[in-house]
Structures are given as structure tokens and as C-alpha cells.
Amino acid sequence: MEKENEILLGRQFSLDKIKDDNSAILFYTGFPGYEALISFFKYLEPKLGKMQYWKGEHLVRESQPYQEDENRNKPGPSRKLTFLDEFLLVLMRLKAGLFVQDLADRFGVSTSLVSRIFITWINLLYLELKDLFPFPSQELVRKNMPDEFAEFATTRIILDCTEIFIQRPSAMLAQSETWSDYKHHNTWKQLVGITPNGQVTFLSDLWGGQVSDKQITRESGVLDLLNSGDNVIVDCGFDIKDIVPDGVTVNMPPFLAGRDQLTASETEETMTITSVRIHVERAIGRIKTYHILDGNLPNTLSPYATQIATVCGLLTNFLPPLLPPAKPKP
């Protein structure tokens, strides 16, 4: 048995095998390097002893990393993963999009244990990351305003929606609510908000793909976070000027509204707004590098879809900002 355990440990995937390779760290975990990953893990570590592990319909109180049940059907020795192993497994599921069977083979555990660990951690990360990255104050956003936003210096948030393809639900109502005319597919839709320097600061719960941009903006709660003097930048599909709080302005590119073409001034305005609004598309592009969001998210993950999408979005904040703050004037 001891020899079998040694062989298993030798084959098991571990952080030690990639910690000196930043490109591998980024590929498998989404973190820019080993130090950033370990710093966040150490932030989480004091809370891990109180984790409640998911087991089917129930949560199981555990004060130690989860150990494989020796009476399980899978042959081979019992395995106990460390908290760091579990963290790595979850990140690999999110970032590299590895399947449960692949992770079970890499870590030498059963597929059911991989699922339990993933669901447990995704709920933990959902709560902890939202606490770690609260909605920033007006003062903080303006302090880090990039030079590119000189014409929009009061911008607090840039909004856009992204959609995630999902497996077709079995229920007819769910099929209807998740059908996206834009994508011609069943989708979940999420409102994404970023600061001018590209930090993800707001992620709504997921809505069925049928919902309009205006409805999700109105009902997501993002407008309650804004203050008088703030500016919001949106695409032309977000006609939200009539629902923002008093004192909040909206920059939205002009649209044709039945006309053949825009005026010269409208064309110039569109180009100016688009040049800064594009950064929310870049931020969404970062989120989409989490390959669990590729393809069709299976129905089995629907109960945790909001947590998965939100965790992927907030994890991108460990990357360098998309735009640096303006240099102090001499």
C-alpha cells in the first residue's frame, strides 16, 4: 500500500510542478504568477478550516481537507488532498476548463470528490472575492483615472452585457426564458461593470438570455451604487438615461433611429465614446479566457452558474490593470 501511495503521489499533478513557470501558472490558474496565487491562498487559508463541504444535497462539516471515502467504488488507495491541492484543482477547472474525469485522473481521486470540492470552493470563492473587491468609491476611481478618459473624467463605471452558452434546458419555460435572439442559442446573460482602468467592479446575477440590457441594468442593483456626479458609459443598446439616479450622466453612442446615416458630429461622438467603451469588451475578453465558459455550460452546473461566472470575472482583477492611472502632473 505504501508503494502504491508513492506511485500515486509521483503521478499526481501539483503546484510544485509548475510554480517556476509563469506561463503555466497563467494557463492553468489565471494568476499572473506563483506569488500572486499563494498570496491569495494565504488570505483564504484562515477561513478554510470552517468550510462546509458539499455532498449531494447536503453540506458536510469538515475541519480538514476532504478525504476520499475508502469504501468508494473507485479502486486504489484512499487519497486526502491538501487545501492547496483543492484550490489548484478548482482553478484548473475554471481556467483551463478541464473536465471532472481529467481532474480526477490528475489528482488521483474520484470524480464525485472532484465535484464535491468544486462546488464547495466555488461558493466560498464567490463570497470571499466579492468581499475582497467591493464596489470602489467615487474618489478612488477618479484617483486612478487613466489619461484616455480625459474627456470623460467623471466616469465611475462602464457597462456591457456578456452571454454564456448553455445546454438546452429540459423545461419549456426555461427554454423560452434563456433563448437569446441575438446569439440564436440558449444563454445566461450577465451585466459586467468595470472602472476606467479595467478593474471588474460589478457582476450581476445571471439572467435568461431573453432579458433586455435595460431590464438587467434596472433590476441588477448597479444603479443603486452610483452617486450624483458620476458618469456611466454604455453601448447604444443601453438606453438607460431615464432610469439612472438624479445627477448621474450617461454617455451612449448616438444611433440612427430610422435615419440613413449619422451626422458628422454624431459620427465623431460615436468614435470618441467607442474608443473608451472598448475597454469593457477587453475586460470581458479576459473573463472569457476562463475556459469553463467555453462551449455549452451543462445543466448540472446551472444551480452554480452565477457563482462560476462571478468568480471567473473577479479573478481577472489579479491581472495587471488594462490601463495605468494618469501620471501626476508636475
mmCIF file of C-alpha atoms in Angstrom:
data_model
loop_
_atom_site.group_PDB
_atom_site.id
_atom_site.type_symbol
_atom_site.label_atom_id
_atom_site.label_comp_id
_atom_site.label_asym_id
_atom_site.label_seq_id
_atom_site.Cartn_x
_atom_site.Cartn_y
_atom_site.Cartn_z
ATOM 1 C CA MET A 1 0.000 0.000 0.000
ATOM 2 C CA GLU A 2 2.846 2.398 0.828
ATOM 3 C CA LYS A 3 4.436 1.781 -2.572
ATOM 4 C CA GLU A 4 1.100 2.403 -4.303
ATOM 5 C CA ASN A 5 0.782 5.717 -2.470
ATOM 6 C CA GLU A 6 4.292 6.741 -3.564
ATOM 7 C CA ILE A 7 3.485 5.950 -7.191
ATOM 8 C CA LEU A 8 0.210 7.886 -6.932
ATOM 9 C CA LEU A 9 1.924 10.921 -5.411
ATOM 10 C CA GLY A 10 4.541 10.854 -8.139
ATOM 11 C CA ARG A 11 1.875 10.948 -10.845
ATOM 12 C CA GLN A 12 -0.356 13.492 -9.099
ATOM 13 C CA PHE A 13 -0.483 16.967 -10.574
ATOM 14 C CA SER A 14 0.744 19.617 -8.117
ATOM 15 C CA LEU A 15 1.584 23.292 -7.941
ATOM 16 C CA ASP A 16 5.249 22.461 -7.299
ATOM 17 C CA LYS A 17 5.488 21.084 -10.833
ATOM 18 C CA ILE A 18 4.595 24.439 -12.436
ATOM 19 C CA LYS A 19 5.406 27.102 -9.820
ATOM 20 C CA ASP A 20 8.556 28.309 -11.624
ATOM 21 C CA ASP A 21 6.778 28.689 -14.965
ATOM 22 C CA ASN A 22 4.608 31.825 -15.038
ATOM 23 C CA SER A 23 3.104 30.907 -18.406
ATOM 24 C CA ALA A 24 1.962 27.549 -16.991
ATOM 25 C CA ILE A 25 0.627 29.239 -13.851
ATOM 26 C CA LEU A 26 -1.378 31.630 -16.029
ATOM 27 C CA PHE A 27 -2.629 28.849 -18.295
ATOM 28 C CA TYR A 28 -3.802 26.542 -15.506
ATOM 29 C CA THR A 29 -4.913 29.046 -12.843
ATOM 30 C CA GLY A 30 -5.418 32.500 -14.358
ATOM 31 C CA PHE A 31 -2.963 34.087 -11.914
ATOM 32 C CA PRO A 32 -0.022 36.030 -13.377
ATOM 33 C CA GLY A 33 2.479 34.104 -11.245
ATOM 34 C CA TYR A 34 3.100 31.860 -8.262
ATOM 35 C CA GLU A 35 3.463 34.696 -5.733
ATOM 36 C CA ALA A 36 0.077 36.230 -6.563
ATOM 37 C CA LEU A 37 -1.607 32.826 -6.345
ATOM 38 C CA ILE A 38 -0.019 31.967 -2.982
ATOM 39 C CA SER A 39 -0.801 35.416 -1.563
ATOM 40 C CA PHE A 40 -4.490 34.927 -2.288
ATOM 41 C CA PHE A 41 -4.395 31.378 -0.937
ATOM 42 C CA LYS A 42 -2.857 32.630 2.320
ATOM 43 C CA TYR A 43 -5.643 35.204 2.538
ATOM 44 C CA LEU A 44 -8.170 32.364 2.277
ATOM 45 C CA GLU A 45 -6.323 29.859 4.461
ATOM 46 C CA PRO A 46 -7.588 31.004 7.897
ATOM 47 C CA LYS A 47 -11.167 30.540 6.679
ATOM 48 C CA LEU A 48 -10.724 27.073 5.190
ATOM 49 C CA GLY A 49 -10.994 25.146 8.434
ATOM 50 C CA LYS A 50 -14.641 26.215 8.686
ATOM 51 C CA MET A 51 -15.589 25.153 5.172
ATOM 52 C CA GLN A 52 -18.689 23.031 4.797
ATOM 53 C CA TYR A 53 -18.134 20.500 2.031
ATOM 54 C CA TRP A 54 -20.914 19.834 -0.405
ATOM 55 C CA LYS A 55 -22.112 16.254 -0.591
ATOM 56 C CA GLY A 56 -25.039 15.770 -2.905
ATOM 57 C CA GLU A 57 -27.943 17.738 -1.484
ATOM 58 C CA HIS A 58 -26.182 18.421 1.796
ATOM 59 C CA LEU A 59 -23.288 20.285 3.316
ATOM 60 C CA VAL A 60 -20.913 18.243 5.460
ATOM 61 C CA ARG A 61 -18.984 19.973 8.239
ATOM 62 C CA GLU A 62 -15.273 19.300 7.867
ATOM 63 C CA SER A 63 -12.294 20.897 9.603
ATOM 64 C CA GLN A 64 -9.711 19.230 7.351
ATOM 65 C CA PRO A 65 -9.251 18.882 3.582
ATOM 66 C CA TYR A 66 -11.642 16.326 2.159
ATOM 67 C CA GLN A 67 -10.535 12.691 2.232
ATOM 68 C CA GLU A 68 -11.665 10.149 -0.269
ATOM 69 C CA ASP A 69 -14.058 7.605 1.178
ATOM 70 C CA GLU A 70 -12.166 4.310 1.488
ATOM 71 C CA ASN A 71 -15.393 2.455 0.725
ATOM 72 C CA ARG A 72 -15.953 4.215 -2.598
ATOM 73 C CA ASN A 73 -16.297 2.199 -5.765
ATOM 74 C CA LYS A 74 -13.103 3.519 -7.347
ATOM 75 C CA PRO A 75 -10.200 1.073 -6.859
ATOM 76 C CA GLY A 76 -6.892 2.216 -5.398
ATOM 77 C CA PRO A 77 -5.659 3.785 -2.178
ATOM 78 C CA SER A 78 -7.558 6.434 -0.218
ATOM 79 C CA ARG A 79 -6.427 9.999 -1.016
ATOM 80 C CA LYS A 80 -6.565 13.176 1.020
ATOM 81 C CA LEU A 81 -5.937 16.391 -0.861
ATOM 82 C CA THR A 82 -4.411 19.396 0.863
ATOM 83 C CA PHE A 83 -6.273 22.697 0.788
ATOM 84 C CA LEU A 84 -3.723 23.940 -1.749
ATOM 85 C CA ASP A 85 -4.367 20.872 -3.929
ATOM 86 C CA GLU A 86 -8.085 21.589 -3.773
ATOM 87 C CA PHE A 87 -7.564 25.246 -4.650
ATOM 88 C CA LEU A 88 -5.414 24.291 -7.633
ATOM 89 C CA LEU A 89 -7.977 21.721 -8.786
ATOM 90 C CA VAL A 90 -10.762 24.326 -8.735
ATOM 91 C CA LEU A 91 -8.683 26.922 -10.581
ATOM 92 C CA MET A 92 -7.798 24.353 -13.247
ATOM 93 C CA ARG A 93 -11.475 23.501 -13.686
ATOM 94 C CA LEU A 94 -12.256 27.201 -14.174
ATOM 95 C CA LYS A 95 -9.301 28.467 -16.180
ATOM 96 C CA ALA A 96 -8.200 25.506 -18.281
ATOM 97 C CA GLY A 97 -11.762 24.167 -18.499
ATOM 98 C CA LEU A 98 -10.624 20.654 -17.595
ATOM 99 C CA PHE A 99 -13.312 18.019 -17.283
ATOM 100 C CA VAL A 100 -14.110 16.329 -13.994
ATOM 101 C CA GLN A 101 -12.716 12.990 -15.218
ATOM 102 C CA ASP A 102 -9.459 14.646 -16.293
ATOM 103 C CA LEU A 103 -9.034 16.290 -12.880
ATOM 104 C CA ALA A 104 -9.873 13.046 -11.096
ATOM 105 C CA ASP A 105 -7.103 11.306 -13.037
ATOM 106 C CA ARG A 106 -4.586 14.121 -12.488
ATOM 107 C CA PHE A 107 -5.180 14.305 -8.730
ATOM 108 C CA GLY A 108 -5.748 10.603 -8.154
ATOM 109 C CA VAL A 109 -9.253 10.923 -6.699
ATOM 110 C CA SER A 110 -12.777 10.004 -7.732
ATOM 111 C CA THR A 111 -14.974 12.118 -9.997
ATOM 112 C CA SER A 112 -17.515 12.525 -7.193
ATOM 113 C CA LEU A 113 -14.840 14.017 -4.939
ATOM 114 C CA VAL A 114 -13.801 16.456 -7.667
ATOM 115 C CA SER A 115 -17.415 17.615 -7.959
ATOM 116 C CA ARG A 116 -17.783 17.996 -4.185
ATOM 117 C CA ILE A 117 -14.591 20.015 -3.918
ATOM 118 C CA PHE A 118 -15.502 22.211 -6.886
ATOM 119 C CA ILE A 119 -18.986 23.107 -5.659
ATOM 120 C CA THR A 120 -17.697 23.752 -2.134
ATOM 121 C CA TRP A 121 -14.917 26.053 -3.262
ATOM 122 C CA ILE A 122 -16.935 27.907 -5.907
ATOM 123 C CA ASN A 123 -19.379 29.002 -3.220
ATOM 124 C CA LEU A 124 -16.540 30.022 -0.896
ATOM 125 C CA LEU A 125 -14.712 31.975 -3.618
ATOM 126 C CA TYR A 126 -17.950 33.690 -4.665
ATOM 127 C CA LEU A 127 -18.351 35.161 -1.179
ATOM 128 C CA GLU A 128 -14.694 35.916 -0.492
ATOM 129 C CA LEU A 129 -13.936 37.588 -3.817
ATOM 130 C CA LYS A 130 -16.953 39.881 -3.529
ATOM 131 C CA ASP A 131 -15.652 40.970 -0.114
ATOM 132 C CA LEU A 132 -12.130 41.397 -1.460
ATOM 133 C CA PHE A 133 -13.238 43.539 -4.414
ATOM 134 C CA PRO A 134 -16.068 45.793 -3.179
ATOM 135 C CA PHE A 135 -17.545 48.487 -5.410
ATOM 136 C CA PRO A 136 -14.935 51.275 -5.336
ATOM 137 C CA SER A 137 -15.694 54.778 -4.130
ATOM 138 C CA GLN A 138 -16.064 57.732 -6.467
ATOM 139 C CA GLU A 139 -12.860 59.192 -5.013
ATOM 140 C CA LEU A 140 -10.832 56.014 -5.608
ATOM 141 C CA VAL A 141 -11.997 55.663 -9.218
ATOM 142 C CA ARG A 142 -11.098 59.257 -10.025
ATOM 143 C CA LYS A 143 -7.719 58.909 -8.332
ATOM 144 C CA ASN A 144 -6.855 56.075 -10.753
ATOM 145 C CA MET A 145 -8.400 57.672 -13.857
ATOM 146 C CA PRO A 146 -6.319 56.919 -16.996
ATOM 147 C CA ASP A 147 -5.300 59.660 -19.433
ATOM 148 C CA GLU A 148 -7.544 58.095 -22.086
ATOM 149 C CA PHE A 149 -10.590 59.262 -20.099
ATOM 150 C CA ALA A 150 -9.698 62.962 -20.088
ATOM 151 C CA GLU A 151 -12.985 63.773 -21.886
ATOM 152 C CA PHE A 152 -14.951 61.534 -19.513
ATOM 153 C CA ALA A 153 -13.205 62.367 -16.238
ATOM 154 C CA THR A 154 -16.236 61.699 -14.027
ATOM 155 C CA THR A 155 -16.769 58.144 -15.342
ATOM 156 C CA ARG A 156 -17.476 55.745 -12.464
ATOM 157 C CA ILE A 157 -18.389 52.635 -14.434
ATOM 158 C CA ILE A 158 -18.542 51.229 -17.973
ATOM 159 C CA LEU A 159 -21.313 48.699 -18.541
ATOM 160 C CA ASP A 160 -21.885 45.925 -21.042
ATOM 161 C CA CYS A 161 -23.532 42.509 -21.120
ATOM 162 C CA THR A 162 -21.991 39.175 -21.958
ATOM 163 C CA GLU A 163 -23.697 35.873 -22.686
ATOM 164 C CA ILE A 164 -22.717 32.311 -21.820
ATOM 165 C CA PHE A 165 -23.921 29.448 -23.993
ATOM 166 C CA ILE A 166 -25.748 26.779 -22.022
ATOM 167 C CA GLN A 167 -27.099 23.318 -22.617
ATOM 168 C CA ARG A 168 -30.733 23.478 -23.695
ATOM 169 C CA PRO A 169 -32.899 23.219 -20.557
ATOM 170 C CA SER A 170 -35.427 20.399 -20.425
ATOM 171 C CA ALA A 171 -38.310 22.593 -19.176
ATOM 172 C CA MET A 172 -40.174 24.556 -21.849
ATOM 173 C CA LEU A 173 -40.380 27.737 -19.728
ATOM 174 C CA ALA A 174 -36.644 27.669 -19.057
ATOM 175 C CA GLN A 175 -36.017 27.152 -22.780
ATOM 176 C CA SER A 176 -38.055 30.251 -23.543
ATOM 177 C CA GLU A 177 -36.500 32.413 -20.830
ATOM 178 C CA THR A 178 -32.939 31.539 -21.800
ATOM 179 C CA TRP A 179 -33.352 31.858 -25.558
ATOM 180 C CA SER A 180 -31.222 34.685 -26.952
ATOM 181 C CA ASP A 181 -32.395 36.167 -30.245
ATOM 182 C CA TYR A 182 -29.002 37.862 -30.543
ATOM 183 C CA LYS A 183 -26.975 34.657 -30.144
ATOM 184 C CA HIS A 184 -29.612 32.277 -31.587
ATOM 185 C CA HIS A 185 -28.893 29.957 -28.691
ATOM 186 C CA ASN A 186 -29.929 29.326 -25.101
ATOM 187 C CA THR A 187 -27.769 31.529 -22.889
ATOM 188 C CA TRP A 188 -27.240 33.023 -19.488
ATOM 189 C CA LYS A 189 -26.724 36.791 -19.592
ATOM 190 C CA GLN A 190 -24.610 38.808 -17.171
ATOM 191 C CA LEU A 191 -24.147 42.557 -16.753
ATOM 192 C CA VAL A 192 -20.468 43.461 -16.359
ATOM 193 C CA GLY A 193 -19.221 46.761 -14.972
ATOM 194 C CA ILE A 194 -15.617 47.966 -14.931
ATOM 195 C CA THR A 195 -13.717 51.038 -13.778
ATOM 196 C CA PRO A 196 -11.977 53.169 -16.425
ATOM 197 C CA ASN A 197 -8.679 51.352 -15.722
ATOM 198 C CA GLY A 198 -10.326 47.994 -16.407
ATOM 199 C CA GLN A 199 -10.968 46.518 -12.952
ATOM 200 C CA VAL A 200 -14.119 44.409 -12.794
ATOM 201 C CA THR A 201 -16.271 46.096 -10.147
ATOM 202 C CA PHE A 202 -19.783 44.805 -10.810
ATOM 203 C CA LEU A 203 -21.149 41.451 -11.934
ATOM 204 C CA SER A 204 -24.870 40.840 -11.858
ATOM 205 C CA ASP A 205 -26.566 37.552 -11.160
ATOM 206 C CA LEU A 206 -27.200 35.582 -14.331
ATOM 207 C CA TRP A 207 -30.426 36.166 -16.230
ATOM 208 C CA GLY A 208 -32.022 34.245 -19.067
ATOM 209 C CA GLY A 209 -30.779 35.380 -22.469
ATOM 210 C CA GLN A 210 -34.195 36.812 -23.309
ATOM 211 C CA VAL A 211 -33.829 39.723 -20.841
ATOM 212 C CA SER A 212 -33.087 43.173 -22.272
ATOM 213 C CA ASP A 213 -29.981 45.190 -21.407
ATOM 214 C CA LYS A 214 -32.166 47.899 -19.889
ATOM 215 C CA GLN A 215 -34.089 45.474 -17.674
ATOM 216 C CA ILE A 216 -30.998 43.789 -16.313
ATOM 217 C CA THR A 217 -29.420 47.203 -15.620
ATOM 218 C CA ARG A 218 -32.537 48.425 -13.827
ATOM 219 C CA GLU A 219 -33.062 45.295 -11.720
ATOM 220 C CA SER A 220 -29.464 44.221 -11.019
ATOM 221 C CA GLY A 221 -28.878 46.892 -8.361
ATOM 222 C CA VAL A 222 -25.930 48.552 -10.102
ATOM 223 C CA LEU A 223 -27.704 51.919 -10.340
ATOM 224 C CA ASP A 224 -28.139 51.982 -6.544
ATOM 225 C CA LEU A 225 -24.341 52.090 -6.223
ATOM 226 C CA LEU A 226 -23.959 55.350 -8.152
ATOM 227 C CA ASN A 227 -23.773 58.882 -6.754
ATOM 228 C CA SER A 228 -24.556 62.326 -8.092
ATOM 229 C CA GLY A 229 -21.690 63.486 -10.304
ATOM 230 C CA ASP A 230 -20.973 60.021 -11.676
ATOM 231 C CA ASN A 231 -20.889 59.258 -15.379
ATOM 232 C CA VAL A 232 -21.791 55.897 -16.940
ATOM 233 C CA ILE A 233 -20.521 54.789 -20.351
ATOM 234 C CA VAL A 234 -22.616 52.264 -22.263
ATOM 235 C CA ASP A 235 -23.164 50.906 -25.761
ATOM 236 C CA CYS A 236 -26.035 52.090 -27.942
ATOM 237 C CA GLY A 237 -28.194 49.167 -26.790
ATOM 238 C CA PHE A 238 -28.317 50.548 -23.246
ATOM 239 C CA ASP A 239 -30.944 53.275 -23.388
ATOM 240 C CA ILE A 240 -30.838 53.885 -19.617
ATOM 241 C CA LYS A 241 -30.824 57.677 -19.376
ATOM 242 C CA ASP A 242 -34.368 57.687 -17.988
ATOM 243 C CA ILE A 243 -33.605 55.231 -15.146
ATOM 244 C CA VAL A 244 -30.282 56.450 -13.720
ATOM 245 C CA PRO A 245 -30.358 58.348 -10.395
ATOM 246 C CA ASP A 246 -30.552 62.143 -10.344
ATOM 247 C CA GLY A 247 -27.200 63.769 -11.008
ATOM 248 C CA VAL A 248 -25.823 60.751 -12.909
ATOM 249 C CA THR A 249 -24.968 61.240 -16.581
ATOM 250 C CA VAL A 250 -24.811 58.641 -19.356
ATOM 251 C CA ASN A 251 -22.544 58.599 -22.400
ATOM 252 C CA MET A 252 -24.023 56.406 -25.121
ATOM 253 C CA PRO A 253 -23.116 56.487 -28.817
ATOM 254 C CA PRO A 254 -25.841 58.050 -30.995
ATOM 255 C CA PHE A 255 -27.928 55.644 -33.058
ATOM 256 C CA LEU A 256 -29.703 56.028 -36.383
ATOM 257 C CA ALA A 257 -33.313 55.680 -35.147
ATOM 258 C CA GLY A 258 -34.733 55.365 -38.672
ATOM 259 C CA ARG A 259 -32.252 57.696 -40.355
ATOM 260 C CA ASP A 260 -29.922 56.694 -43.182
ATOM 261 C CA GLN A 261 -26.740 57.961 -41.546
ATOM 262 C CA LEU A 262 -25.317 59.850 -38.584
ATOM 263 C CA THR A 263 -24.334 63.486 -38.790
ATOM 264 C CA ALA A 264 -20.651 64.401 -38.807
ATOM 265 C CA SER A 265 -20.768 65.469 -35.145
ATOM 266 C CA GLU A 266 -22.604 62.269 -34.185
ATOM 267 C CA THR A 267 -20.009 60.167 -36.000
ATOM 268 C CA GLU A 268 -17.218 61.954 -34.127
ATOM 269 C CA GLU A 269 -19.066 61.482 -30.824
ATOM 270 C CA THR A 270 -19.520 57.782 -31.555
ATOM 271 C CA MET A 271 -15.821 57.329 -32.230
ATOM 272 C CA THR A 272 -14.870 59.191 -29.052
ATOM 273 C CA ILE A 273 -17.161 57.131 -26.825
ATOM 274 C CA THR A 274 -16.274 53.864 -28.563
ATOM 275 C CA SER A 275 -12.555 54.487 -28.009
ATOM 276 C CA VAL A 276 -13.058 54.287 -24.236
ATOM 277 C CA ARG A 277 -16.036 51.926 -24.112
ATOM 278 C CA ILE A 278 -13.978 49.257 -25.853
ATOM 279 C CA HIS A 279 -12.138 48.574 -22.599
ATOM 280 C CA VAL A 280 -15.182 46.803 -21.150
ATOM 281 C CA GLU A 281 -15.015 44.455 -24.139
ATOM 282 C CA ARG A 282 -11.348 43.848 -23.337
ATOM 283 C CA ALA A 283 -12.283 43.054 -19.731
ATOM 284 C CA ILE A 284 -14.986 40.633 -20.892
ATOM 285 C CA GLY A 285 -12.399 39.079 -23.188
ATOM 286 C CA ARG A 286 -10.267 38.362 -20.120
ATOM 287 C CA ILE A 287 -13.221 36.716 -18.412
ATOM 288 C CA LYS A 288 -13.805 34.520 -21.451
ATOM 289 C CA THR A 289 -10.263 33.131 -21.154
ATOM 290 C CA TYR A 290 -11.719 31.026 -18.324
ATOM 291 C CA HIS A 291 -12.476 28.026 -20.469
ATOM 292 C CA ILE A 292 -15.190 26.593 -18.264
ATOM 293 C CA LEU A 293 -17.292 29.238 -20.026
ATOM 294 C CA ASP A 294 -16.479 27.745 -23.447
ATOM 295 C CA GLY A 295 -18.994 25.619 -25.251
ATOM 296 C CA ASN A 296 -22.310 24.936 -23.527
ATOM 297 C CA LEU A 297 -22.398 25.123 -19.733
ATOM 298 C CA PRO A 298 -24.100 21.865 -18.709
ATOM 299 C CA ASN A 299 -27.438 21.842 -16.918
ATOM 300 C CA THR A 300 -25.790 20.140 -13.942
ATOM 301 C CA LEU A 301 -23.898 23.390 -13.252
ATOM 302 C CA SER A 302 -26.937 25.672 -13.656
ATOM 303 C CA PRO A 303 -27.503 25.980 -9.873
ATOM 304 C CA TYR A 304 -23.959 27.369 -9.536
ATOM 305 C CA ALA A 305 -23.747 29.310 -12.808
ATOM 306 C CA THR A 306 -23.895 32.754 -11.180
ATOM 307 C CA GLN A 307 -21.125 31.775 -8.754
ATOM 308 C CA ILE A 308 -18.964 30.372 -11.565
ATOM 309 C CA ALA A 309 -19.337 33.416 -13.827
ATOM 310 C CA THR A 310 -18.785 35.851 -10.953
ATOM 311 C CA VAL A 311 -15.690 34.052 -9.668
ATOM 312 C CA CYS A 312 -14.179 33.978 -13.165
ATOM 313 C CA GLY A 313 -14.838 37.693 -13.542
ATOM 314 C CA LEU A 314 -13.382 38.739 -10.204
ATOM 315 C CA LEU A 315 -10.318 36.526 -10.559
ATOM 316 C CA THR A 316 -9.260 38.670 -13.538
ATOM 317 C CA ASN A 317 -8.625 41.502 -11.053
ATOM 318 C CA PHE A 318 -5.389 39.760 -10.050
ATOM 319 C CA LEU A 319 -4.024 40.578 -13.507
ATOM 320 C CA PRO A 320 -2.342 43.940 -14.185
ATOM 321 C CA PRO A 321 -4.827 46.773 -14.920
ATOM 322 C CA LEU A 322 -5.830 47.219 -18.550
ATOM 323 C CA LEU A 323 -4.925 50.908 -18.352
ATOM 324 C CA PRO A 324 -2.482 52.614 -15.982
ATOM 325 C CA PRO A 325 -3.594 55.678 -13.971
ATOM 326 C CA ALA A 326 -2.679 59.095 -15.340
ATOM 327 C CA LYS A 327 0.791 60.280 -14.422
ATOM 328 C CA PRO A 328 0.849 63.026 -11.753
ATOM 329 C CA LYS A 329 1.280 66.456 -13.296
ATOM 330 C CA PRO A 330 4.471 68.289 -12.279
#
